[in-house]
XYZ file of C-alpha atoms in Angstrom:
409
model
C 43.846 61.924 54.430
C 42.585 59.438 57.101
C 39.639 58.899 55.009
C 41.159 58.059 51.866
C 43.436 55.743 53.531
C 40.325 53.842 55.130
C 39.071 53.373 51.652
C 42.293 52.089 50.275
C 42.471 49.501 52.994
C 38.666 48.775 52.565
C 39.524 48.230 48.713
C 42.563 46.203 49.273
C 40.707 44.009 51.806
C 37.605 43.658 49.148
C 40.308 42.491 46.553
C 42.034 39.951 48.874
C 38.983 38.328 49.783
C 38.053 38.155 46.170
C 41.090 36.449 45.380
C 40.528 34.157 48.237
C 37.102 33.109 47.041
C 38.453 32.503 43.418
C 41.265 30.375 44.767
C 38.983 28.334 47.217
C 36.570 27.436 44.369
C 38.637 26.244 41.636
C 41.898 24.129 41.348
C 43.913 24.190 38.152
C 46.332 21.837 36.575
C 47.923 22.953 33.222
C 47.652 20.141 30.632
C 50.109 19.696 27.801
C 50.039 18.347 24.339
C 53.008 16.115 22.521
C 55.163 18.976 20.960
C 56.198 16.619 18.199
C 52.528 15.888 17.301
C 51.330 16.515 13.529
C 47.932 15.014 12.886
C 48.079 13.097 9.463
C 46.223 10.215 7.342
C 48.729 7.851 9.310
C 48.185 8.803 12.496
C 44.347 9.136 12.063
C 44.480 5.473 10.971
C 46.628 4.524 14.255
C 44.291 6.357 16.463
C 41.335 4.702 15.198
C 43.057 1.148 15.401
C 43.493 1.879 19.196
C 40.281 3.308 19.761
C 38.911 0.146 18.460
C 40.990 -1.891 20.975
C 40.017 0.482 23.620
C 36.164 -0.125 23.641
C 36.469 -3.803 22.647
C 36.595 -4.700 26.412
C 37.538 -8.195 27.347
C 38.399 -10.046 30.447
C 41.763 -11.859 31.367
C 41.997 -15.020 33.202
C 42.154 -13.215 36.477
C 38.960 -11.612 36.001
C 40.565 -8.156 35.247
C 38.999 -6.173 32.241
C 41.101 -5.603 29.447
C 41.574 -1.572 29.080
C 42.611 -0.646 25.766
C 44.986 2.352 25.610
C 44.831 5.237 23.052
C 47.898 5.868 20.766
C 50.494 7.626 22.716
C 52.241 9.260 19.706
C 49.007 11.038 18.850
C 47.146 14.031 19.986
C 46.874 13.383 23.588
C 46.607 15.876 26.673
C 48.776 15.084 30.038
C 49.783 16.943 33.140
C 51.573 16.717 36.493
C 50.674 15.052 39.641
C 52.716 13.752 42.590
C 52.559 10.655 44.783
C 53.918 10.120 48.265
C 55.499 11.830 50.898
C 57.962 13.561 49.942
C 56.209 14.135 46.456
C 57.578 12.173 43.642
C 56.439 13.739 40.258
C 54.686 11.952 37.095
C 53.069 13.122 33.918
C 49.624 11.547 33.393
C 47.160 11.484 30.593
C 43.954 12.798 32.245
C 41.290 10.211 30.622
C 37.588 10.575 31.056
C 37.332 7.146 29.123
C 38.994 5.078 31.824
C 38.804 5.111 35.817
C 42.303 4.021 37.075
C 45.526 5.792 37.918
C 48.653 3.679 37.193
C 52.519 4.745 37.023
C 55.708 2.657 36.658
C 57.158 1.080 39.676
C 60.602 0.970 40.713
C 60.817 -2.689 40.158
C 59.953 -2.355 36.620
C 62.960 -3.184 34.372
C 61.356 -2.759 31.048
C 62.595 -0.216 28.449
C 59.485 1.825 28.774
C 59.953 2.148 32.489
C 63.742 2.970 32.099
C 62.819 5.984 30.074
C 60.040 7.286 32.259
C 59.760 8.304 36.039
C 58.964 5.420 38.484
C 57.799 5.414 42.060
C 60.056 4.316 44.985
C 57.723 3.210 47.615
C 60.427 2.899 49.916
C 61.068 6.580 49.891
C 57.373 7.375 50.749
C 56.416 7.682 54.485
C 52.834 7.461 53.641
C 53.063 4.557 51.387
C 50.827 1.620 52.621
C 51.159 -1.823 50.642
C 48.298 -3.510 49.156
C 49.636 -6.065 46.656
C 46.651 -7.109 44.470
C 47.856 -8.001 41.183
C 46.401 -6.426 37.952
C 46.952 -7.002 34.503
C 45.933 -4.493 31.628
C 46.112 -5.489 27.952
C 46.800 -3.166 24.913
C 46.491 -3.146 21.415
C 50.340 -3.468 20.917
C 51.445 -4.198 24.692
C 50.174 -4.803 28.093
C 51.261 -3.659 31.384
C 50.922 -5.402 34.814
C 52.032 -5.034 38.287
C 50.089 -4.976 41.542
C 48.058 -2.130 43.595
C 49.485 0.170 46.174
C 48.172 3.167 48.430
C 49.459 6.211 48.964
C 48.801 10.201 48.865
C 48.307 11.716 45.439
C 48.455 15.430 44.740
C 47.576 17.598 41.863
C 46.179 21.070 41.418
C 47.246 22.187 44.983
C 44.911 19.147 46.502
C 46.302 16.074 47.986
C 44.070 12.884 48.219
C 44.919 10.759 51.042
C 44.821 6.767 50.730
C 44.342 6.610 46.990
C 44.904 3.306 45.400
C 46.731 3.153 42.256
C 48.537 0.607 39.937
C 52.300 0.034 40.146
C 53.436 -1.261 36.968
C 56.417 -3.840 37.178
C 56.297 -4.806 33.526
C 55.628 -2.999 30.360
C 55.446 -4.823 26.834
C 55.203 -2.736 23.418
C 57.009 -0.232 21.770
C 54.203 2.366 22.118
C 55.126 2.816 25.929
C 58.709 3.781 25.184
C 57.782 6.936 23.217
C 55.165 8.104 25.330
C 55.546 11.738 26.658
C 53.745 11.031 29.821
C 54.349 8.197 32.338
C 50.899 6.788 33.123
C 47.203 7.473 33.118
C 44.700 8.969 35.610
C 41.090 8.001 34.676
C 38.254 10.312 35.378
C 35.245 8.059 34.409
C 32.789 6.509 36.882
C 33.819 3.825 39.461
C 32.015 1.020 37.542
C 34.836 1.224 34.728
C 37.357 0.827 37.517
C 39.901 -2.433 37.447
C 39.340 -4.291 40.675
C 36.751 -1.916 42.010
C 39.192 0.718 42.810
C 37.732 3.961 43.838
C 38.637 6.827 41.142
C 40.739 9.917 42.221
C 38.473 12.413 41.529
C 35.735 10.577 43.325
C 38.027 10.368 46.307
C 38.631 14.287 46.385
C 34.841 14.607 46.424
C 34.275 12.151 49.365
C 37.622 13.981 51.394
C 35.901 17.529 50.758
C 38.712 18.564 48.675
C 36.815 20.387 46.142
C 33.951 22.828 46.682
C 31.461 21.173 43.974
C 31.880 17.677 42.515
C 32.684 19.080 39.242
C 35.602 18.817 36.897
C 36.103 20.662 33.576
C 38.458 20.568 30.773
C 39.653 23.526 28.588
C 41.886 21.945 25.688
C 43.672 23.923 23.224
C 43.857 22.076 19.710
C 45.214 25.267 18.022
C 47.530 26.827 20.668
C 50.167 28.986 19.660
C 52.572 28.176 22.684
C 54.579 24.996 21.874
C 53.330 21.940 24.072
C 50.574 24.245 25.814
C 47.220 22.328 25.688
C 45.008 24.211 27.920
C 43.976 23.199 31.721
C 42.140 20.723 33.936
C 39.901 22.642 36.447
C 38.778 20.770 39.560
C 35.720 22.047 41.527
C 33.693 23.826 38.919
C 34.151 25.675 35.945
C 35.678 29.140 34.575
C 33.349 31.338 32.490
C 36.122 33.263 31.076
C 37.353 30.273 29.184
C 33.858 30.023 27.280
C 31.218 32.008 25.467
C 27.683 32.206 26.534
C 26.326 29.981 29.081
C 26.936 26.062 29.270
C 24.627 23.803 27.458
C 23.846 20.635 29.575
C 22.810 17.279 28.486
C 22.156 14.590 31.384
C 23.939 11.003 31.127
C 22.385 7.805 29.936
C 24.936 5.786 31.518
C 27.222 7.042 34.655
C 30.060 4.704 33.395
C 31.689 6.590 30.658
C 30.721 10.115 30.252
C 27.557 9.053 27.796
C 25.047 11.527 26.994
C 22.321 11.810 24.058
C 22.666 13.920 20.882
C 19.430 15.596 19.563
C 21.062 15.123 15.814
C 24.301 14.994 14.234
C 24.661 16.516 10.584
C 27.147 17.495 7.922
C 25.928 20.841 6.678
C 22.193 20.462 6.025
C 22.814 16.744 5.306
C 21.171 14.846 8.539
C 23.255 11.901 9.632
C 21.581 10.776 12.822
C 19.128 11.491 15.082
C 19.152 10.746 18.933
C 22.201 8.814 18.797
C 24.379 8.422 22.284
C 27.741 10.053 22.378
C 30.707 9.721 25.141
C 32.954 12.697 25.804
C 36.505 11.053 25.725
C 39.358 13.197 26.500
C 41.608 10.252 25.893
C 40.618 9.964 22.418
C 41.912 12.083 19.354
C 39.259 11.694 16.983
C 35.478 11.689 16.560
C 34.211 7.815 16.195
C 30.903 7.507 14.406
C 28.917 4.263 14.464
C 29.343 2.543 10.976
C 26.273 3.079 9.353
C 26.743 6.860 10.037
C 30.215 7.004 9.067
C 29.124 5.366 5.805
C 26.769 8.139 5.154
C 29.391 10.767 6.074
C 32.179 9.024 3.666
C 29.567 9.017 0.875
C 29.117 12.839 1.084
C 33.047 13.133 0.590
C 33.332 10.592 -1.962
C 35.979 9.254 0.552
C 37.583 5.398 0.494
C 37.309 2.890 3.460
C 39.770 4.802 5.243
C 38.366 8.240 4.988
C 40.652 9.491 1.997
C 39.481 11.801 -0.779
C 41.141 14.323 -3.044
C 40.595 17.851 -2.185
C 41.720 21.514 -3.059
C 40.210 23.942 -0.394
C 38.640 23.272 2.921
C 36.423 26.382 2.682
C 34.237 24.526 0.048
C 33.351 22.060 2.727
C 30.370 22.439 5.596
C 30.446 22.429 9.210
C 30.223 19.377 11.231
C 27.083 20.094 13.423
C 26.114 18.334 16.702
C 22.929 19.518 18.422
C 22.597 18.862 22.041
C 19.704 19.912 24.191
C 18.249 22.062 21.153
C 21.786 24.017 20.793
C 23.997 23.517 17.713
C 27.580 22.739 18.425
C 29.468 23.717 14.998
C 32.976 22.328 13.947
C 34.421 24.130 10.799
C 35.870 21.712 8.029
C 39.533 22.680 8.990
C 39.114 20.763 12.446
C 37.617 17.561 11.198
C 39.451 17.266 7.750
C 43.377 16.978 7.700
C 44.669 18.264 4.333
C 48.002 16.979 2.932
C 48.498 18.824 -0.358
C 45.894 17.461 -2.737
C 44.714 14.399 -0.505
C 42.095 14.945 2.497
C 41.460 12.690 5.523
C 38.310 12.549 7.630
C 39.346 13.090 11.315
C 35.769 11.306 11.784
C 36.166 7.258 11.434
C 34.216 4.432 12.731
C 35.096 1.179 14.567
C 33.034 -2.085 14.499
C 32.530 -2.553 18.307
C 29.802 0.312 19.226
C 26.602 1.787 18.227
C 27.289 5.355 19.693
C 29.656 8.357 18.968
C 32.777 9.044 20.498
C 33.767 12.754 20.643
C 37.378 13.068 21.301
C 39.598 15.917 21.051
C 38.424 16.931 17.417
C 35.352 18.092 19.297
C 36.310 18.827 22.956
C 39.088 20.835 21.430
C 36.402 23.498 20.138
C 33.883 23.290 23.274
C 34.908 23.865 27.036
C 33.338 20.920 28.678
C 32.114 20.412 32.117
C 31.971 16.839 33.656
C 29.218 17.166 36.489
C 29.950 14.122 38.548
C 27.212 15.075 41.368
C 24.151 15.764 38.659
C 25.460 13.226 36.232
C 25.565 15.472 33.310
C 27.914 17.421 31.094
C 27.947 20.894 29.953
C 29.299 22.341 26.705
C 30.332 25.833 25.492
C 32.319 27.376 22.611
C 35.670 27.980 23.999
C 36.548 31.685 24.084
C 38.153 33.147 21.199
C 39.773 35.612 23.365
C 41.475 33.226 25.637
C 45.310 33.463 25.400
C 47.851 31.070 27.004
C 49.028 33.633 29.567
C 45.315 33.740 30.901
C 45.608 30.311 32.410
C 48.213 31.420 34.694
C 45.435 32.740 36.670
C 47.269 33.133 39.994
C 50.435 34.710 38.714
C 48.271 37.108 36.386
C 46.084 38.229 39.090
C 49.143 38.319 41.544
C 50.777 40.718 39.238
C 47.219 42.876 38.780
C 47.093 43.061 42.436
C 50.760 44.043 42.881
C 50.312 46.932 40.391
C 46.791 47.880 41.820
C 48.254 47.952 45.287
C 51.230 49.896 44.404
C 49.001 52.402 42.659
C 46.843 52.859 45.817
C 49.348 54.026 47.758
C 50.824 56.781 45.363
């Protein structure tokens, strides 16, 4: 009996150590989707126009870069963070296509600020004034305000002395209907307005994550309303993808830009050795003009990517080859059917000669953003994953509780 008791205690200790290791290495934050979003030709065109402005960087008179914002009413992913002590909570879009954190400030009287959470600096004991002005202009509006410094927390981690933007003015109706309050950029420092160190780089320098890596699991077809997947800090979770990650080195440590081997529609080659950007703040796949023209011709699509259709089963996969591995996207994910009219979720904008791989691509492939090695890793999302698996701590706790109870029977 004593021997059995000892073995039970040893097993329990081993399980608890394993749980501790899992909890220490990966930090998770759920991400959500707009619950009312339905992709249509209208939203595709709107998103394309906003992406055009996002990647057409300009500079204002005060020297700050103009950072264009993706359409809030489109297919965007957002999650919860807190700022200050005690915590003040905000929903933010985690955007790998930009590098600044900003939220509305309490002195903002714009309609959009009144409809969202605002930051009260007087209520935070860790707030430090900075006061540097910033202004960001968007396609249908703008935000302006000043920089501040405070503690920022998410996924169980707290970044000390993070510089962020407090917005005092928001202009443009697109802000009013946003499901989130602000943006947390996860691009490289060179993209940041006013030289601010991005939040994740501060996490790394402050030793908060085991590895300088974060990863996204985005559900583009989840069964739970408003459920969008998760952002993982400190590494990757192999249970969320199939096979091994395929890595591609970055060709530019600003945007998350990498080189493709080739891109094809079925057996029709569209491009070779084109660069592409992994952008969680973009909904669509954006192609250079020449490549988009070739794709549209295959479908007999008009200038806005629409064409008559019956069944999507007749159309081939969209195939991106990265480091010798084919990543296939079925037609039902890159073509939107509305009765007998179809729209391509592959579009083009005039300002770039590279591809932008937004959520049409990232929703099919788990993506690891390796800051330390300046590379991206891709793998197909696991078909076996259910929303309940993402509440890992709760599930593991339940399993442990059941297991421990059984140990003592």
